[in-house]
XYZ file of N, CA and C in Angstrom:
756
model
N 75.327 79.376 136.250
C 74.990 80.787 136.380
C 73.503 80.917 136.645
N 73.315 81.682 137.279
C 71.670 81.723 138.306
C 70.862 83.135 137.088
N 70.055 82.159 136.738
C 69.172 83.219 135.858
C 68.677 84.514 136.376
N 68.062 85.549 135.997
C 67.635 86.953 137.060
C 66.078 86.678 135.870
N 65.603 86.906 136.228
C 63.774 87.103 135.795
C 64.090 88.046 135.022
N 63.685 88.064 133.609
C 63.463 89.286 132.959
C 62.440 89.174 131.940
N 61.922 90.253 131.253
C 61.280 89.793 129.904
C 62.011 89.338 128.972
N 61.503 88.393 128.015
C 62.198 87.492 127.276
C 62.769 89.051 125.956
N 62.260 89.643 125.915
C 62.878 90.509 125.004
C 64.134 91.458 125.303
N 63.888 91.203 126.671
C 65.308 92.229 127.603
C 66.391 91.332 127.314
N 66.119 89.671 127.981
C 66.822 88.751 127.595
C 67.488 88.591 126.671
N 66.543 88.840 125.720
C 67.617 88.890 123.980
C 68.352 89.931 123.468
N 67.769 91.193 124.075
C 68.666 92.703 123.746
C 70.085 92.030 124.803
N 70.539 91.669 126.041
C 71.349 91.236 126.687
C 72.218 90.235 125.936
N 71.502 89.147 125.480
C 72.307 87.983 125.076
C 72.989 88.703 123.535
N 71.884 89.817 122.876
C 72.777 90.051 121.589
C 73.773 90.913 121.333
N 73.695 92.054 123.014
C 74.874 92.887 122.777
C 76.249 92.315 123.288
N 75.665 91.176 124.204
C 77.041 90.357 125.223
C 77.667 89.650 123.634
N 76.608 88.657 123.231
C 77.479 88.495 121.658
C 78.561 89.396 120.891
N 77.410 90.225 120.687
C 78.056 91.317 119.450
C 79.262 91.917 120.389
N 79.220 92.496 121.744
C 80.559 92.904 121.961
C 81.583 92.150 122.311
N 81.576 90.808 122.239
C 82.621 89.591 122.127
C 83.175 89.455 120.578
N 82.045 89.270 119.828
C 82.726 89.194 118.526
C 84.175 90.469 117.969
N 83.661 91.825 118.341
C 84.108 92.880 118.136
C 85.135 93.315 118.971
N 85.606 92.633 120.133
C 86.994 92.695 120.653
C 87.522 91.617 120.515
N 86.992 90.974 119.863
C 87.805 89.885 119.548
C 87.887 88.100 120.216
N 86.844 88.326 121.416
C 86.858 87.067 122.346
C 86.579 86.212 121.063
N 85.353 86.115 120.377
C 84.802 85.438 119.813
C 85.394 85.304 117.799
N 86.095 84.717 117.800
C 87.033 84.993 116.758
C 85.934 84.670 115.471
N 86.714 84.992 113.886
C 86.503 84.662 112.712
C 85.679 83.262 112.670
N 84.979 82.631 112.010
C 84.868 81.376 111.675
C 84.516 80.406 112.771
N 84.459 81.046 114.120
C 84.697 79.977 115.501
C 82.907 79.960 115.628
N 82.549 78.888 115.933
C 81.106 78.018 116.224
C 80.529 79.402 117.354
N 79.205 78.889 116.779
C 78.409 79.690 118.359
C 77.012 78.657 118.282
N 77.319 77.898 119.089
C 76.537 77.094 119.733
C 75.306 77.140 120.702
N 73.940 77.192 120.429
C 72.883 77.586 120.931
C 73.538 77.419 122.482
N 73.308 76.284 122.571
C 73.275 75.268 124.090
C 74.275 75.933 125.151
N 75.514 75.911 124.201
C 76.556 76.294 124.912
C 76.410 78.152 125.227
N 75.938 78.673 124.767
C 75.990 80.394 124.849
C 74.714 80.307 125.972
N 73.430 79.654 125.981
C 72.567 79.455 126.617
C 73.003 79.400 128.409
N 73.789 78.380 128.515
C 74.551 78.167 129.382
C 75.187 79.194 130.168
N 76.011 79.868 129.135
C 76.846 81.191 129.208
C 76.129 82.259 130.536
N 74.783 82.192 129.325
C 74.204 83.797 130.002
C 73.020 83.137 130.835
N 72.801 82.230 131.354
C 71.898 81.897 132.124
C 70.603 82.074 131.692
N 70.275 81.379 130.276
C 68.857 82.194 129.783
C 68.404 80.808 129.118
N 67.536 80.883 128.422
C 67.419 79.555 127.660
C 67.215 79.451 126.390
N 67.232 78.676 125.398
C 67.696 78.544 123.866
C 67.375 79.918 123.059
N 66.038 79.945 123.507
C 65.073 80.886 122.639
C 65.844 82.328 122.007
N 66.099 83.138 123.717
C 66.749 84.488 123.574
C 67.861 84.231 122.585
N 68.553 83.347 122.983
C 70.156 82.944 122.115
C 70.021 83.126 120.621
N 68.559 81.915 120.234
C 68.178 81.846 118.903
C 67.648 83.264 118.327
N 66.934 84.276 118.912
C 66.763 85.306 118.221
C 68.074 86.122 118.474
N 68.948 86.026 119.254
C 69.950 87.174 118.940
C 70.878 86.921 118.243
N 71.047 85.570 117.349
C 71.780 84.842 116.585
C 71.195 85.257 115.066
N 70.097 84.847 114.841
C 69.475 85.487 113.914
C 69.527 86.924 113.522
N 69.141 87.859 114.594
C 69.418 89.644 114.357
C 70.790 89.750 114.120
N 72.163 89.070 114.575
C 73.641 89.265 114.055
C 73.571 88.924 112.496
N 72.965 87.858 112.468
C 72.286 87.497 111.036
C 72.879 88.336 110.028
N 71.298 89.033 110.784
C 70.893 90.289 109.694
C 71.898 91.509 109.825
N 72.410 91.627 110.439
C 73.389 92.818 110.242
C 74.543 92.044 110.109
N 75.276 90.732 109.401
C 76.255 90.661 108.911
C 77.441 90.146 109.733
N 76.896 89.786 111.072
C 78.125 89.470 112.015
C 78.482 88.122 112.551
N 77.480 87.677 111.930
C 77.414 85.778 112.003
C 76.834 85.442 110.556
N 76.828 84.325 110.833
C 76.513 83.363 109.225
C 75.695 82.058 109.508
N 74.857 82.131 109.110
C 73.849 80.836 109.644
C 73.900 79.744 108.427
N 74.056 78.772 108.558
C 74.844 77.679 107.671
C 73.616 76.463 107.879
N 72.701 75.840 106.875
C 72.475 74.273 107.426
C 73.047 73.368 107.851
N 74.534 73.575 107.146
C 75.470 72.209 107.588
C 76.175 72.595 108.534
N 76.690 74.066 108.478
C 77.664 74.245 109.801
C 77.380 74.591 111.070
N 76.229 75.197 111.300
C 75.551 75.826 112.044
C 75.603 77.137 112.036
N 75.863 78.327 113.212
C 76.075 79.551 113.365
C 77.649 79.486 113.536
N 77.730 80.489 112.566
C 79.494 81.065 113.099
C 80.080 82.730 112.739
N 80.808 83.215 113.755
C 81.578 84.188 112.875
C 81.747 84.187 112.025
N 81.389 85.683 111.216
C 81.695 85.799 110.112
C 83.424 86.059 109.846
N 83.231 85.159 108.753
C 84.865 85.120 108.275
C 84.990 87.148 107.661
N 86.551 87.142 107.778
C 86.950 88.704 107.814
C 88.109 88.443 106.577
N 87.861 88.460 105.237
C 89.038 88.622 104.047
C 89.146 89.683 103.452
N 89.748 90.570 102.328
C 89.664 90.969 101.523
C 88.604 91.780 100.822
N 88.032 90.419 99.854
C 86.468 90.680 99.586
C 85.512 91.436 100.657
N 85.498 90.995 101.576
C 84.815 91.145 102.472
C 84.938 92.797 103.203
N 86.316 92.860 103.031
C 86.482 94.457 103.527
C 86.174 95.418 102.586
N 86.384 95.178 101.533
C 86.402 96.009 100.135
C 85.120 96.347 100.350
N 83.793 95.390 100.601
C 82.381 95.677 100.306
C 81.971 96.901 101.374
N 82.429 96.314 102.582
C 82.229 97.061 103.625
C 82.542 98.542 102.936
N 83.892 98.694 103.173
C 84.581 99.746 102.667
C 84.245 100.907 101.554
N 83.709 99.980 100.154
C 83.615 100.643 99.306
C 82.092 101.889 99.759
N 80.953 100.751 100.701
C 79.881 101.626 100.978
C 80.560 103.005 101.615
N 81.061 102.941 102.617
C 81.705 103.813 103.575
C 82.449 105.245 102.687
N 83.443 104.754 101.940
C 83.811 105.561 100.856
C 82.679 106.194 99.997
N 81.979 105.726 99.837
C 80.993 106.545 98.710
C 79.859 107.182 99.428
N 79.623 107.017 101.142
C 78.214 107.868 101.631
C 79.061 108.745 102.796
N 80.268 107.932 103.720
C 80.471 108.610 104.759
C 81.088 109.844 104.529
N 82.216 110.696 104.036
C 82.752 111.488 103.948
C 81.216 112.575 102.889
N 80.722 112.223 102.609
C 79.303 113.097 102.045
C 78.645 113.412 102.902
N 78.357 112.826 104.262
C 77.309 113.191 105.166
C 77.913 113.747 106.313
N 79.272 113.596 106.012
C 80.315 114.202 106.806
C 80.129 115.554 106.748
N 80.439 115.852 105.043
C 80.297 117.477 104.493
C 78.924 118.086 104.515
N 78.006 117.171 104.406
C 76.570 117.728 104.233
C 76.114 118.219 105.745
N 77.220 117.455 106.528
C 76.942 117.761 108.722
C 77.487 119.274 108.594
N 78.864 119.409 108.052
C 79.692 120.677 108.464
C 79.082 121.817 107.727
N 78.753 121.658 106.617
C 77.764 122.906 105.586
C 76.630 123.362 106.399
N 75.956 122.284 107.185
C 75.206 122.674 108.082
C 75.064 123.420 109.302
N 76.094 123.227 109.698
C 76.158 123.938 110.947
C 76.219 123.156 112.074
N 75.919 121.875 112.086
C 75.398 121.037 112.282
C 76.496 121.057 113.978
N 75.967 120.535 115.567
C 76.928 120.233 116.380
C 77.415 119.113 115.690
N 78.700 119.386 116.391
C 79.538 117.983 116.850
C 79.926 118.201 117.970
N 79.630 118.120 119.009
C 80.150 117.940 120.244
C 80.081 116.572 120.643
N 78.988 115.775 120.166
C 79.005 114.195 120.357
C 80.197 113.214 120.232
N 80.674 114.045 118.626
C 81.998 113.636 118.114
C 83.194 114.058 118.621
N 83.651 115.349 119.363
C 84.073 115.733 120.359
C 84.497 114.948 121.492
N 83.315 114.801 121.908
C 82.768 113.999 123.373
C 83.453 112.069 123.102
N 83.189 111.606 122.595
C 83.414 110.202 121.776
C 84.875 110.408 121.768
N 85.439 111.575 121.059
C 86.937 111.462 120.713
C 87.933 111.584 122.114
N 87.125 111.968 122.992
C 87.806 111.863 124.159
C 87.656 111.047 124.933
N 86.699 110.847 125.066
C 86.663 109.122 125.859
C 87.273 108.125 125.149
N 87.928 107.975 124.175
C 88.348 107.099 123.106
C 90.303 107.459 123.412
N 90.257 108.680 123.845
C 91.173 108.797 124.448
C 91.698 108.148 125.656
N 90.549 108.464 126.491
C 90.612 107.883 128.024
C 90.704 106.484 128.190
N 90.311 106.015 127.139
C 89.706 103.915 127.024
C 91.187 103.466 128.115
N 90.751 102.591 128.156
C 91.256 101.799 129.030
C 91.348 100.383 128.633
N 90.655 99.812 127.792
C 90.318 98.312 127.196
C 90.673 98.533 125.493
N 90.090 97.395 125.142
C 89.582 97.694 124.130
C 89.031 97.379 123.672
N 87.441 96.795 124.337
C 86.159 96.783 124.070
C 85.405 98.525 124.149
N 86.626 99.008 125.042
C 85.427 100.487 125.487
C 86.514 101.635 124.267
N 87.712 101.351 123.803
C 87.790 101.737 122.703
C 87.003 101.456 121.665
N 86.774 100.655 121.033
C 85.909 100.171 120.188
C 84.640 100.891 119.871
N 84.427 100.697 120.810
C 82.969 101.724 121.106
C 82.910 103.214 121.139
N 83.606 103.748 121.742
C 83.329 105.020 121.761
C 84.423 105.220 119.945
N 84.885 104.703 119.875
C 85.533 104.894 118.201
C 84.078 104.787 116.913
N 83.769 103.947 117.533
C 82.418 103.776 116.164
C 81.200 105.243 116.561
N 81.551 105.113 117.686
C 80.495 106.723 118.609
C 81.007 107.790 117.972
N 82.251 107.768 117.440
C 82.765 108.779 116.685
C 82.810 109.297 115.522
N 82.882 108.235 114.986
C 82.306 108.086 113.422
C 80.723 108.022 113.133
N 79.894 107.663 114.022
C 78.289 107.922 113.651
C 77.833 109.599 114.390
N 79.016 110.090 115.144
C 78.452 111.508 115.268
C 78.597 112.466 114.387
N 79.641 111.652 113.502
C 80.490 112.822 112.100
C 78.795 112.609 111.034
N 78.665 111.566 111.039
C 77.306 111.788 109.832
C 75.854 111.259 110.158
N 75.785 111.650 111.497
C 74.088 111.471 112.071
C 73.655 112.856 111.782
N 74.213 114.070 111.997
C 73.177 115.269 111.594
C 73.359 115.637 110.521
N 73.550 114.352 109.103
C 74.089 115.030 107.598
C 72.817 115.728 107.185
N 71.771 115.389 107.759
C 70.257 116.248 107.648
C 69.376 115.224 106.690
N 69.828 114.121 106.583
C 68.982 112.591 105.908
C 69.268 111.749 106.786
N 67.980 111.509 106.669
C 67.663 110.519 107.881
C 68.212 108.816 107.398
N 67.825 108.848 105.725
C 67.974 107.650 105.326
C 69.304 107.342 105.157
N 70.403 108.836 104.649
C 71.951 108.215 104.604
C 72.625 108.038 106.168
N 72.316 108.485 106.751
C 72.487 107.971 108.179
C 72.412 106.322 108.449
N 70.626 106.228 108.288
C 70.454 104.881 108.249
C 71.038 103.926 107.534
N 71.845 104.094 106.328
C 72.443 103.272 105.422
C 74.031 103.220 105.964
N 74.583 103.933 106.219
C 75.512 104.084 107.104
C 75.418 103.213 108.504
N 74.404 103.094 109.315
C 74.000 102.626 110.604
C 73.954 101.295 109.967
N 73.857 100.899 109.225
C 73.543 99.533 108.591
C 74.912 98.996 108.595
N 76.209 99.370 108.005
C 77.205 98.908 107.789
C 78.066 98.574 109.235
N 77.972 99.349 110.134
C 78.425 99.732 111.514
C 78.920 98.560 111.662
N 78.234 97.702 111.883
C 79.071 96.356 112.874
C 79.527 95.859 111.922
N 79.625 95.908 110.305
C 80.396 94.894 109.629
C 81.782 95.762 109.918
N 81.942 97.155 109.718
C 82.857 97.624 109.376
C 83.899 97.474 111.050
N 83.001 97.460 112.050
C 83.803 97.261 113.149
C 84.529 95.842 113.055
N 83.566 94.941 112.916
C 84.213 93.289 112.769
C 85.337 93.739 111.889
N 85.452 93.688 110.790
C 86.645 94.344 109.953
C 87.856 94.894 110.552
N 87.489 95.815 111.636
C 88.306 96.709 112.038
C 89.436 95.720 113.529
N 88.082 94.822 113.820
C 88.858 94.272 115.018
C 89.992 93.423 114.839
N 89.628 92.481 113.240
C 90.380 91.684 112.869
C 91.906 92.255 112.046
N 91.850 93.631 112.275
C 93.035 94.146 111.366
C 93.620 94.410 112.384
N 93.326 95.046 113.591
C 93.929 95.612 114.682
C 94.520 94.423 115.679
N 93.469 92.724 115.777
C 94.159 91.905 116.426
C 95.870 91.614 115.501
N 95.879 92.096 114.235
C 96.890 91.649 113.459
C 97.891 92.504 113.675
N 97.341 93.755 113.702
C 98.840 95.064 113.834
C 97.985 96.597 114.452
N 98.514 96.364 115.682
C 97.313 97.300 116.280
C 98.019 98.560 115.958
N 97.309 99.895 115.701
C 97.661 101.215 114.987
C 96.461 101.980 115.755
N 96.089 101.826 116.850
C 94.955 103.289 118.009
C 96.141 104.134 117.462
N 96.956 104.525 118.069
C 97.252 106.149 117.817
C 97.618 106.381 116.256
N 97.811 106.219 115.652
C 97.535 106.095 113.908
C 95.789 106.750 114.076
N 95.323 105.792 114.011
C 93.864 106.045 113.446
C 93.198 107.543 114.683
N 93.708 107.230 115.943
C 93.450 108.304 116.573
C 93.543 109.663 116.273
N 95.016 109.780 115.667
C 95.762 111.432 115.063
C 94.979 111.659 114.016
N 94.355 110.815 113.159
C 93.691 110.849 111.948
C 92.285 111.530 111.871
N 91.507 110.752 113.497
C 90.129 111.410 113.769
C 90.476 112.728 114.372
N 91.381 113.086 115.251
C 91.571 114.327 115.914
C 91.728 115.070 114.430
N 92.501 115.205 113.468
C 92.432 116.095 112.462
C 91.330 116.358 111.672
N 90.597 114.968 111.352
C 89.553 114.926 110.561
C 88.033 116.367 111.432
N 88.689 115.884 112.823
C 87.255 116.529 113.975
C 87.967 118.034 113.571
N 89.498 118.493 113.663
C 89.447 119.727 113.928
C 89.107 120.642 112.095
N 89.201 119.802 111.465
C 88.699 120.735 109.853
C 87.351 120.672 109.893
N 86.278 119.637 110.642
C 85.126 119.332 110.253
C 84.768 121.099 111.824
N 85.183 120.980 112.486
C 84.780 122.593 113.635
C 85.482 124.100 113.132
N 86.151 123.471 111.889
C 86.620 125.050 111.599
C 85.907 125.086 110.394
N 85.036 124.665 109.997
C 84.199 124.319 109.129
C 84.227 124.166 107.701
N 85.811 123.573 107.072
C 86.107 123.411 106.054
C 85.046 121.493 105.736
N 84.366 121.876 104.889
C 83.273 121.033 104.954
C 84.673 119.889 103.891
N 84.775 120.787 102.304
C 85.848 119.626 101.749
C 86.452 119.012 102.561
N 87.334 119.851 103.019
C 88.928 119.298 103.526
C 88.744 118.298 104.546
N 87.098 118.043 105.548
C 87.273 117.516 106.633
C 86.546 116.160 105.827
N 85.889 116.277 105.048
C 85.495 115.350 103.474
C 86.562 114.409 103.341
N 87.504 115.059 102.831
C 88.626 114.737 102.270
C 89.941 113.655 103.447
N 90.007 114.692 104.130
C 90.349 113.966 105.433
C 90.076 112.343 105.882
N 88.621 112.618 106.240
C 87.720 111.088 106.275
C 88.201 109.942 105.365
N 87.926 110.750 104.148
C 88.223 109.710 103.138
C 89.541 108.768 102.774
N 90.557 109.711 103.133
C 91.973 108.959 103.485
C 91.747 108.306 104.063
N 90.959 108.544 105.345
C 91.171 108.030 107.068
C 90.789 106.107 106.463
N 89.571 106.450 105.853
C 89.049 105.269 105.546
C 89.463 104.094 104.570
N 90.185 104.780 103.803
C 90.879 104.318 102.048
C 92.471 103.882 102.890
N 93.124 104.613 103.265
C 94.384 103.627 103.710
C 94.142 103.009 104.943
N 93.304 103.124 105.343
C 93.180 101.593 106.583
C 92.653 100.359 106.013
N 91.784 100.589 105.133
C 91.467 99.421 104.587
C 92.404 98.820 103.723
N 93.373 99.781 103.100
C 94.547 99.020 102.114
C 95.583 98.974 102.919
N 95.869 99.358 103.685
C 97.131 98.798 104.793
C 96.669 97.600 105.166
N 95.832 97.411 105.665
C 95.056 96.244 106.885
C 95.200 94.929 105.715
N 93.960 95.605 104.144
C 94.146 94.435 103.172
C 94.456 94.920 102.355
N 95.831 94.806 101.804
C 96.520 95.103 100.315
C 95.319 94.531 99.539
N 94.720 93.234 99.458
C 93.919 93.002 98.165
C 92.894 93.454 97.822
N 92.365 93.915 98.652
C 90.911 94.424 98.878
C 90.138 95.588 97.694
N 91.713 95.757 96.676
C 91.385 96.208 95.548
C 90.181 97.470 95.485
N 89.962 98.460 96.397
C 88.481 99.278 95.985
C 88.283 99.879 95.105
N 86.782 99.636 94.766
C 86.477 99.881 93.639
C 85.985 101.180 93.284
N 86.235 102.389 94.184
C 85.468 103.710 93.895
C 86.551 104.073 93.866
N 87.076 104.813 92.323
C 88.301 105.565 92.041
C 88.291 107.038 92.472
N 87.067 107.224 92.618
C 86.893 108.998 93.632
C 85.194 108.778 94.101
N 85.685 108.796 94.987
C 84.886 108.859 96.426
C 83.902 110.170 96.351
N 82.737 109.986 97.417
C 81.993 111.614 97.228
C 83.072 112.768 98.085
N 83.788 111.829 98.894
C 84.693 113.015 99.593
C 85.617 113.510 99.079
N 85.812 113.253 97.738
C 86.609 114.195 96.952
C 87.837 113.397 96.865
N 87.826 112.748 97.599
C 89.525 112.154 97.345
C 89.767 110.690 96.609
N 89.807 110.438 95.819
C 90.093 109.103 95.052
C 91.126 107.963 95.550
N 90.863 106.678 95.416
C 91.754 105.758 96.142
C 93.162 105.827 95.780
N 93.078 105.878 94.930
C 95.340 105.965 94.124
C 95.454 107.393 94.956
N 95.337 108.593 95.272
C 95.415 109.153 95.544
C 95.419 108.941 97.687
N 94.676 107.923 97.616
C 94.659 108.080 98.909
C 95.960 106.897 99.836
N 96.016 106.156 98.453
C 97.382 105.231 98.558
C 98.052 105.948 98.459
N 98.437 106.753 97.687
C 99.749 107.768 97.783
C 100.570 108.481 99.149
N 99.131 108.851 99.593
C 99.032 109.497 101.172
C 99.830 108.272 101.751
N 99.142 107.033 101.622
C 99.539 105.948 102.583
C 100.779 105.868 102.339
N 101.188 105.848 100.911
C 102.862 105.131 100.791
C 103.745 106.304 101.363
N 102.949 107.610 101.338
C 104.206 108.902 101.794
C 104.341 108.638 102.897
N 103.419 108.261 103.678
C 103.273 108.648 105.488
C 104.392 106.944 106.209
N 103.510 105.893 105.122
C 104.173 104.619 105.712
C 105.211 104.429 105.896
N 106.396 105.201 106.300
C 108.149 105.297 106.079
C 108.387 104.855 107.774
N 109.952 104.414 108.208
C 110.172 104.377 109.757
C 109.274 105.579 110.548
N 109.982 106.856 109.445
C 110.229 107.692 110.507
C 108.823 108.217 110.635
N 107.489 108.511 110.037
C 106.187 108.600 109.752
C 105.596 107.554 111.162
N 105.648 106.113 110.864
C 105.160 105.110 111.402
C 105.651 105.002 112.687
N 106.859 105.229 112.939
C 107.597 104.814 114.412
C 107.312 105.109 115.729
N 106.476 104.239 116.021
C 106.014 104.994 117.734
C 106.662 103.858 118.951
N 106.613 104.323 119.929
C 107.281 103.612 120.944
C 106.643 102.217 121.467
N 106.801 100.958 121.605
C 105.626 99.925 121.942
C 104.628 100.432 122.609
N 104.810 101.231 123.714
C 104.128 101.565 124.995
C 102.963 101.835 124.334
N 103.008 102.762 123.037
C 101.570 103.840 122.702
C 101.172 102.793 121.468
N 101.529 101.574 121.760
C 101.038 101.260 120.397
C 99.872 100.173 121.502
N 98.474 100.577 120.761
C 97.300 99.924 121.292
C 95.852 99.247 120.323
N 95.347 98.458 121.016
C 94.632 98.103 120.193
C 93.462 99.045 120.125
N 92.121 99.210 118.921
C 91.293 100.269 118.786
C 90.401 99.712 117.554
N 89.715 100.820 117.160
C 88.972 100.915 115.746
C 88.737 101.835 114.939
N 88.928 101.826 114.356
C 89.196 103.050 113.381
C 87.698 103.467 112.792
């Protein structure tokens, strides 16, 4: 592959989103090696860029840098979702309500929910799905719960990819954001609170029964036994049953 001249920092924004959006549809699986030399190769660049965009996945949780093993996907269990999860449960459905009390647009979230419609892949699902969920609590009017939220983003997507390569549910999680969007524009700040908080609490216990979470009521008002309940009412044939055709892969 024939290199193109760039600054070495363009280089690495390139090599780390080509990463990160492999990991997150799935090319680049759980636990599987990422090899300087060999990714180097890949993108026509040389060690360096590779090595800093290996490092920044690092830091946001999407690789694992090992002395003995080297770099690898981060493994996706249980434990692992619960942590994700439990943050999500205790800030997102709050900045959700603190957006709608406000007044706050959502047309972003709007906008996101329809192109998420339109997807065609499901790398460009993926994306405009997480576009959807950071438009529900970017104008909660804190800058910092935003940012703490923005922090979790790619773990909770990795999470999301590895449940969906297992039992894909897009129109599930889809019907879920369309309701959650239409209480959060009629401006029931709880209910679209509340909403979220299901959205988030039975995907993570469908996906991982063990994952055990540990926030028995959430800031969105809705508590996990409670939000299992939802899950066990809805989880029946006739609730669940959609035709193969509409059943697609996504992220919730």
């Amino acid at each position: 592959m024939t290199s193109v001249p760039m600054p070495i920092p363009s280089r690495t924004q390139y090599v780390l989103e080509e990463i990160k959006r492999r990991i997150l549809t799935g090319r680049l699986t759980p636990g599987q090696a990422l090899v300087e030399t060999e990714l180097a190769a890949q993108f026509g660049v040389s060690k360096t860029p590779v090595r800093e965009a290996l490092k920044t996945l690092a830091g946001t949780g999407l690789v694992v840098m090992s002395q003995y093993k080297g770099v690898t996907v981060r493994m996706v269990d249980a434990d692992m979702a619960r942590e994700v999860y439990d943050v999500r449960l205790l800030l997102e459905p709050e900045a959700l309500r603190r957006a709608v009390r406000r007044g706050a647009s959502l047309d972003a979230a709007r906008d996101a929910l329809a192109r998420a419609d339109e997807a065609t892949d499901t790398a460009e699902r993926s994306l405009t799905n997480r576009e959807f969920h950071r438009a529900l609590y970017l104008p909660c009017g804190n800058p910092l719960l935003s940012r703490m939220l923005d922090e979790v983003r790619d773990q909770a997507a990795l999470v999301s990819a590895v449940a969906w390569a297992a039992d894909p549910s897009w129109e599930r999680e889809a019907s879920e954001h369309r309701e959650i969007l239409r209480l959060a524009l009629a401006g029931d700040a709880g209910g679209a609170a509340r909403a979220l908080h299901a959205h988030i609490a039975s995907f993570v216990l469908r996906a991982f029964p063990g994952a055990e979470l540990g926030a028995e009521e959430g800031l969105g008002g809705l508590g996990v036994r409670e939000a299992q309940e939802i899950l066990e009412a809805t989880d029946t044939p006739e609730a669940t049953a959609a035709p193969a055709a509409q059943k697609e892969d996504g992220q919730a």
